[in-house]
Amino acid sequence: AGLSTGQRVVTVQKGPLYRVRGSHVTLWCKVSGYQGPAEQNFQWSIYMPSAPEREVQIVSTVSPSFPYAIYTQRVRSRGIYVERVQGDAVLLHITELQDRDAGIYECHTPNTDERYFGSYSAKTNLSVIADTLSASMTPQVLTRNEGDAVELTCEVSKSTAQHTHLSVGWYRLQGAGESHATEVLTLSKDFVLRPGPSYMQRFLAGDVRLNKVGNTTYKLSIGVVEPSDQGQLYCEAAEWIEDPDETWKDISRKQTGRTSLAVMSQGRGLSVDIAAAETSLSEGGTLQLNCVVGAQKSSSRHFQVLWLLNGVEVASVDPHGVLVWKEEYEARAKLGQLRAFKESNVVYVLTIDEVGLKDNGMYRCSVSEVKTPGDFHSIQTNVSSGIQVNVKPIGYRMRLSVSTSTPQVVAGDALIFLCEVQGATNPVSVQWWHLPLQRPGARVPVATMGQDGTLSLGSAYRDSRTRGSLRLEKASSSTFTLVIPNTLDEGDSGRYGCEATEWSRGQSWTEEGETAVTVSSMAGLGLHATLRSRIATVRYGQSIELVCQVSANYTFKEMPVSVGWLFQLSPPTGHYHKVVRVLPSGTVAWGAAQPHFQGKAQLTKDATSFRLCIHNAVAADEGTYQCEVEVWRRNTLALGQPAATTRSNAVGIKVVLPESKLQVSTKYSSVEIAGGADTAIECRITTAQNNSQFAVTWYLLPPPPPADATPVKILRADYSSTLEYGTEFSSHAQRSRFLSQRVSSNVFWLRILSADPRDQGRYYCVVEEWLWLVDSWYKLGERASGRTMLEFKLPERELPLEKTNRNISVREGEEVTLHCLLQGTPTPAAHLSATWFRGAESSRTVPLLTLHRDGAIEYPQESLAGRLQLRRPTAGDFSLTLRSTEKGDAGVYHCQVQEWQQQSKGKDWTVQALARSGYTRLTTIP
């Protein structure tokens, strides 16, 4: 009464969601309350604003053929894919969001329940908005002396209609090739200033500041520049939006150009350094070089600077700043393409606008110090190291590749082409053409996209009633796709080419490439394959049986047929591996990716079905299976291409372990012994699988037992009898007293030798059942036993031990003595033992040191051995000295003293009397 069947519920990320064009977007979906396998399948669809009632399938974990044509290429190239977070939860990834991706997204889970009950899909709304975030900073080459101040400004703006927040941060790259940036200072989306770890102290001291000046300007100020500040500085802005689930998401990030900061250490002599904002440029770019002079008292000294290219003088600047160009550079200087000037007495600048190939080479600056301006005799001269400047022609980086995902199609199918342009830094136009096989030399225009995005179609493709509405799209900044929805006949076979042209300053650079497709004119054959399994869940060692049922509107007797079996591991990766293929000739070809199937798979067939039987199933056989059927026309098998191909539905097979039958006695028991005696705790297995092996782990719950007490692991004996002791029982003394023993096939003992009162508590065992199955050992299950209480029969006599409670304070690093005194003098024949503990009376205590009756000392906490000492000035003084006190030594301490007696020679020793001292609370002072 009161029980009900679970109801399936599908939940999707709450909308509406706003994401910017071009960003990487994820949507989560999960299912609960389901029956069937733990790994559920998911299917994603969209309802576009232009057709809100029409479902457009995007991607599925079930079948690669699920996407509609509009999404096929993006799914195959993993521009859109599904990431499985766990068996019943996934993430939909859209790696580069497009305007057409806006709409209502539906997540659907196919039914695995015995009956339909609950919701099987959920929807959310995704809106695509423009990326309005802008971040800019004028690139500079700055040189500062150590101790100078520097200020950098960053312009950040946005015009998003939705309510968003901004975060602005400054970062530094130590070297040009370094990829990991050091955070300087960030103003978070919550308007909190957060310095990077290496700038924390300088931020707290007020030396590093970030101020917002006006609506869009952010200023970074460093009051005292240090050598460690040298490097490439840039600003990064992020735009954040609050989703309906009240979490904040960064929807756009922008980085500015970089400013080069050189920090000059103060020294003697004359040093010369040269720096450039950028050394690798395209034709038409701007090159700026800075020549920095390092010298003490530079303001009272006079310098003459020469600019050199490949060792040849370009220009000179005298101490007064008078500029003289070499003859071959005068014309460009008059046109304003060359500029050189003295920025200060130690900074000289050379700028070349609209650089050309002739500006390639090694640049240096030579600095000569003279006594007075106009003096021709230099006191000293120094030449900077060289900077290699590389000017590349427009389009030099551009690389083009053309491919198709539809190389072999049947008339009526779509042709999909991909043109990838890499390295272009300027606007690109694209033109597509067709080279028909029947018309050698003819080049038929298909479609063109201008650099401004305008589209035009070739005359043969303008009528949408023939081949459908062609789509030429810019899928990303470097990828262009062409989709011809409907092929007519074999005439659409041939080569298709793409020509990409990069434009800049009236110049252009062109690359082109081609790919081939074959269109077969074949009437619809209605070929279809259905895959089914006798059982979807099999146990280790059983057989997997799969049947591929094929149907078509013709008889297979007339056609050569081959069947291939495909397999995808669990969890699915989206890629199927070939298990085996039976060719029309009867030849069996095994796949190389999954060799373990060969030798245990059996293949059979009849008129319309094919069977695959996999014997001795193991974990590696768990996954998703498909069959693929290929049909050839008669007399065309030698041509190598099938006339029709179909792939079945996917069938998931789960391989599970045998059900554990392990049962362990849960009976509660108690054992009472006298101190010093041996005892044993029993662990009894009542039921288990035949041929099982067992691993036994023993635990102790020390007294007193608080509700949330954590069990202490004593030791574990695995199925091969290998012992592993717990941390608190790993000392040699403890290992020699606690032993695990298998008494019979189903009974295990924990033997405790020379038990003493500190061993009191509740003991139990955890048994693991292991079984060898086909290829390895597998754990079937585990069970815990009932508790056995171990108690001690306390002696009637109590030792006269001082029971005063104390509070002691000690400074860290100093020595402290904790008292444990017997009142009166013990007899010389008395055999005494003592143990010091740390821990309050109401919680678990930890033994620190034990003095045995024979005088041996044991340190259960071996890390403390060097700092603990029992000096024993008298036989009844068991005071503990703790050296070099640490903060972690604070706590409550007490000692326990026992008196032992041997009844006769050769007999066991027993406890005759014991006592526990008062408690000493130790407080450490920093």
Short mmCIF file of C-alpha atoms in Angstrom, two decimals, residues 6-196:
data_model
loop_
_atom_site.label_atom_id
_atom_site.label_comp_id
_atom_site.label_asym_id
_atom_site.label_seq_id
_atom_site.Cartn_x
_atom_site.Cartn_y
_atom_site.Cartn_z
CA GLY A 6 8.02 5.65 -11.21
CA GLN A 7 6.94 8.28 -13.75
CA ARG A 8 9.37 9.24 -16.55
CA VAL A 9 10.29 12.95 -16.49
CA VAL A 10 12.45 14.68 -19.12
CA THR A 11 13.99 17.98 -18.05
CA VAL A 12 15.78 20.45 -20.32
CA GLN A 13 17.73 23.64 -19.56
CA LYS A 14 15.26 26.39 -18.67
CA GLY A 15 14.71 29.12 -21.28
CA PRO A 16 14.53 31.58 -22.85
CA LEU A 17 18.30 31.57 -23.41
CA TYR A 18 20.20 34.33 -25.23
CA ARG A 19 23.51 33.47 -26.90
CA VAL A 20 25.64 35.45 -29.35
CA ARG A 21 26.28 34.56 -32.96
CA GLY A 22 29.52 32.61 -33.48
CA SER A 23 29.80 31.33 -29.88
CA HIS A 24 30.02 27.74 -28.60
CA VAL A 25 26.65 26.86 -27.00
CA THR A 26 25.59 23.92 -24.81
CA LEU A 27 22.08 22.80 -23.77
CA TRP A 28 21.60 20.10 -21.12
CA CYS A 29 18.87 17.47 -20.97
CA LYS A 30 18.26 14.67 -18.47
CA VAL A 31 15.66 11.98 -17.79
CA SER A 32 14.51 10.45 -14.49
CA GLY A 33 11.92 7.96 -13.30
CA TYR A 34 12.51 5.63 -16.25
CA GLN A 35 12.63 1.85 -16.52
CA GLY A 36 14.96 -0.19 -18.68
CA PRO A 37 18.71 0.25 -19.26
CA ALA A 38 20.71 2.79 -17.27
CA GLU A 39 21.96 4.30 -20.55
CA GLN A 40 19.07 6.17 -22.18
CA ASN A 41 19.03 7.56 -25.71
CA PHE A 42 18.34 11.19 -26.63
CA GLN A 43 17.12 12.92 -29.80
CA TRP A 44 17.34 16.70 -30.41
CA SER A 45 15.06 18.60 -32.79
CA ILE A 46 14.28 22.26 -33.50
CA TYR A 47 11.13 24.21 -34.38
CA MET A 48 12.29 27.25 -36.33
CA PRO A 49 10.45 30.61 -36.14
CA SER A 50 9.78 30.44 -39.91
CA ALA A 51 7.87 27.13 -39.49
CA PRO A 52 6.98 26.77 -35.78
CA GLU A 53 4.85 23.65 -36.35
CA ARG A 54 7.49 21.71 -38.35
CA GLU A 55 9.96 19.50 -36.50
CA VAL A 56 13.51 19.54 -37.94
CA GLN A 57 15.68 16.70 -36.63
CA ILE A 58 19.21 17.69 -35.61
CA VAL A 59 21.17 14.90 -33.88
CA SER A 60 20.57 11.65 -32.01
CA THR A 61 22.47 9.18 -29.85
CA VAL A 62 20.56 6.39 -31.63
CA SER A 63 21.19 6.74 -35.35
CA PRO A 64 23.69 8.67 -37.53
CA SER A 65 20.95 9.00 -40.18
CA PHE A 66 18.68 10.96 -37.81
CA PRO A 67 19.70 14.56 -38.88
CA TYR A 68 17.84 16.30 -41.67
CA ALA A 69 19.95 17.44 -44.64
CA ILE A 70 20.26 21.00 -43.31
CA TYR A 71 22.22 19.65 -40.33
CA THR A 72 23.91 16.56 -41.81
CA GLN A 73 27.25 18.22 -42.63
CA ARG A 74 27.53 20.03 -39.28
CA VAL A 75 26.81 16.80 -37.40
CA ARG A 76 29.33 14.78 -39.45
CA SER A 77 32.05 17.41 -38.94
CA ARG A 78 31.15 17.63 -35.20
CA GLY A 79 30.04 21.23 -35.56
CA ILE A 80 27.00 19.86 -33.69
CA TYR A 81 27.29 16.84 -31.40
CA VAL A 82 25.92 15.27 -28.22
CA GLU A 83 28.15 14.70 -25.18
CA ARG A 84 26.93 12.04 -22.76
CA VAL A 85 27.51 13.32 -19.21
CA GLN A 86 26.13 10.11 -17.69
CA GLY A 87 23.71 7.39 -18.69
CA ASP A 88 20.62 9.58 -18.29
CA ALA A 89 22.01 13.06 -18.98
CA VAL A 90 23.55 14.70 -22.08
CA LEU A 91 24.81 18.04 -23.41
CA LEU A 92 23.98 19.30 -26.91
CA HIS A 93 26.99 21.20 -28.32
CA ILE A 94 26.73 23.79 -31.12
CA THR A 95 30.35 24.80 -31.69
CA GLU A 96 29.66 27.93 -33.78
CA LEU A 97 26.16 29.39 -33.36
CA GLN A 98 24.42 30.67 -36.49
CA ASP A 99 21.35 32.91 -36.93
CA ARG A 100 19.37 29.95 -38.30
CA ASP A 101 19.97 28.07 -35.00
CA ALA A 102 17.38 30.22 -33.20
CA GLY A 103 14.16 28.45 -32.27
CA ILE A 104 12.45 26.03 -29.89
CA TYR A 105 14.69 23.04 -29.07
CA GLU A 106 13.06 19.74 -28.10
CA CYS A 107 14.86 16.94 -26.26
CA HIS A 108 13.14 13.56 -26.69
CA THR A 109 13.94 10.21 -25.03
CA PRO A 110 12.71 7.04 -26.81
CA ASN A 111 10.57 4.81 -24.61
CA THR A 112 12.23 1.94 -22.70
CA ASP A 113 9.42 1.53 -20.13
CA GLU A 114 6.93 -1.32 -19.96
CA ARG A 115 4.18 1.23 -20.60
CA TYR A 116 3.95 4.90 -21.49
CA PHE A 117 3.74 6.89 -18.26
CA GLY A 118 5.06 10.44 -17.85
CA SER A 119 6.74 12.93 -20.18
CA TYR A 120 9.12 11.82 -22.94
CA SER A 121 10.28 15.22 -24.18
CA ALA A 122 10.85 18.80 -23.02
CA LYS A 123 11.42 22.09 -24.86
CA THR A 124 13.43 25.27 -24.39
CA ASN A 125 13.77 28.50 -26.38
CA LEU A 126 17.14 29.69 -27.75
CA SER A 127 17.51 33.18 -29.21
CA VAL A 128 20.54 34.19 -31.29
CA ILE A 129 21.67 37.79 -30.74
CA ALA A 130 24.40 39.87 -32.31
CA ASP A 131 27.83 39.99 -30.70
CA THR A 132 28.09 43.70 -29.80
CA LEU A 133 30.98 43.40 -27.36
CA SER A 134 33.98 45.49 -28.36
CA ALA A 135 37.38 45.79 -26.67
CA SER A 136 40.23 47.84 -28.08
CA MET A 137 43.60 49.26 -27.04
CA THR A 138 46.12 51.02 -29.23
CA PRO A 139 49.17 48.70 -29.54
CA GLN A 140 52.31 50.41 -28.25
CA VAL A 141 55.96 49.66 -27.60
CA LEU A 142 56.74 51.19 -24.21
CA THR A 143 60.07 51.43 -22.42
CA ARG A 144 60.24 52.43 -18.79
CA ASN A 145 63.07 52.60 -16.29
CA GLU A 146 62.70 50.52 -13.16
CA GLY A 147 60.65 52.56 -10.67
CA ASP A 148 58.78 54.61 -13.31
CA ALA A 149 54.99 54.65 -13.58
CA VAL A 150 52.93 53.30 -16.49
CA GLU A 151 49.26 53.70 -17.45
CA LEU A 152 47.30 51.76 -20.09
CA THR A 153 43.70 52.37 -21.19
CA CYS A 154 41.21 49.92 -22.68
CA GLU A 155 37.97 50.88 -24.46
CA VAL A 156 35.14 48.40 -23.76
CA SER A 157 31.56 48.79 -24.96
CA LYS A 158 28.41 46.78 -25.71
CA SER A 159 24.97 47.51 -27.11
CA THR A 160 23.10 44.30 -26.27
CA ALA A 161 19.35 44.84 -25.81
CA GLN A 162 19.22 42.31 -22.97
CA HIS A 163 20.44 43.13 -19.46
CA THR A 164 24.08 42.05 -19.26
CA HIS A 165 27.15 42.74 -17.10
CA LEU A 166 30.76 43.31 -18.10
CA SER A 167 34.03 42.08 -16.62
CA VAL A 168 37.33 43.70 -17.65
CA GLY A 169 40.76 42.29 -16.85
CA TRP A 170 44.40 42.96 -17.66
CA TYR A 171 46.84 40.15 -18.43
CA ARG A 172 50.57 39.83 -19.15
CA LEU A 173 52.47 37.41 -21.38
CA GLN A 174 56.11 37.11 -20.33
CA GLY A 175 57.46 36.25 -23.78
CA ALA A 176 56.29 36.35 -27.38
CA GLY A 177 55.93 32.56 -27.58
CA GLU A 178 54.27 32.10 -24.21
CA SER A 179 50.65 30.90 -24.23
CA HIS A 180 49.83 31.11 -20.50
CA ALA A 181 48.97 34.64 -19.42
CA THR A 182 49.46 36.04 -15.90
CA GLU A 183 46.43 37.88 -14.48
CA VAL A 184 47.27 41.41 -13.34
CA LEU A 185 43.94 42.87 -12.15
CA THR A 186 40.27 42.21 -13.05
CA LEU A 187 37.03 44.07 -12.40
CA SER A 188 34.52 41.20 -12.15
CA LYS A 189 30.93 41.16 -13.37
CA ASP A 190 29.93 41.77 -9.72
CA PHE A 191 32.03 45.00 -9.70
CA VAL A 192 34.70 43.49 -7.45
CA LEU A 193 38.42 44.09 -8.07
CA ARG A 194 40.35 40.81 -8.10
CA PRO A 195 44.16 40.90 -8.45
CA GLY A 196 46.21 38.01 -9.82
#
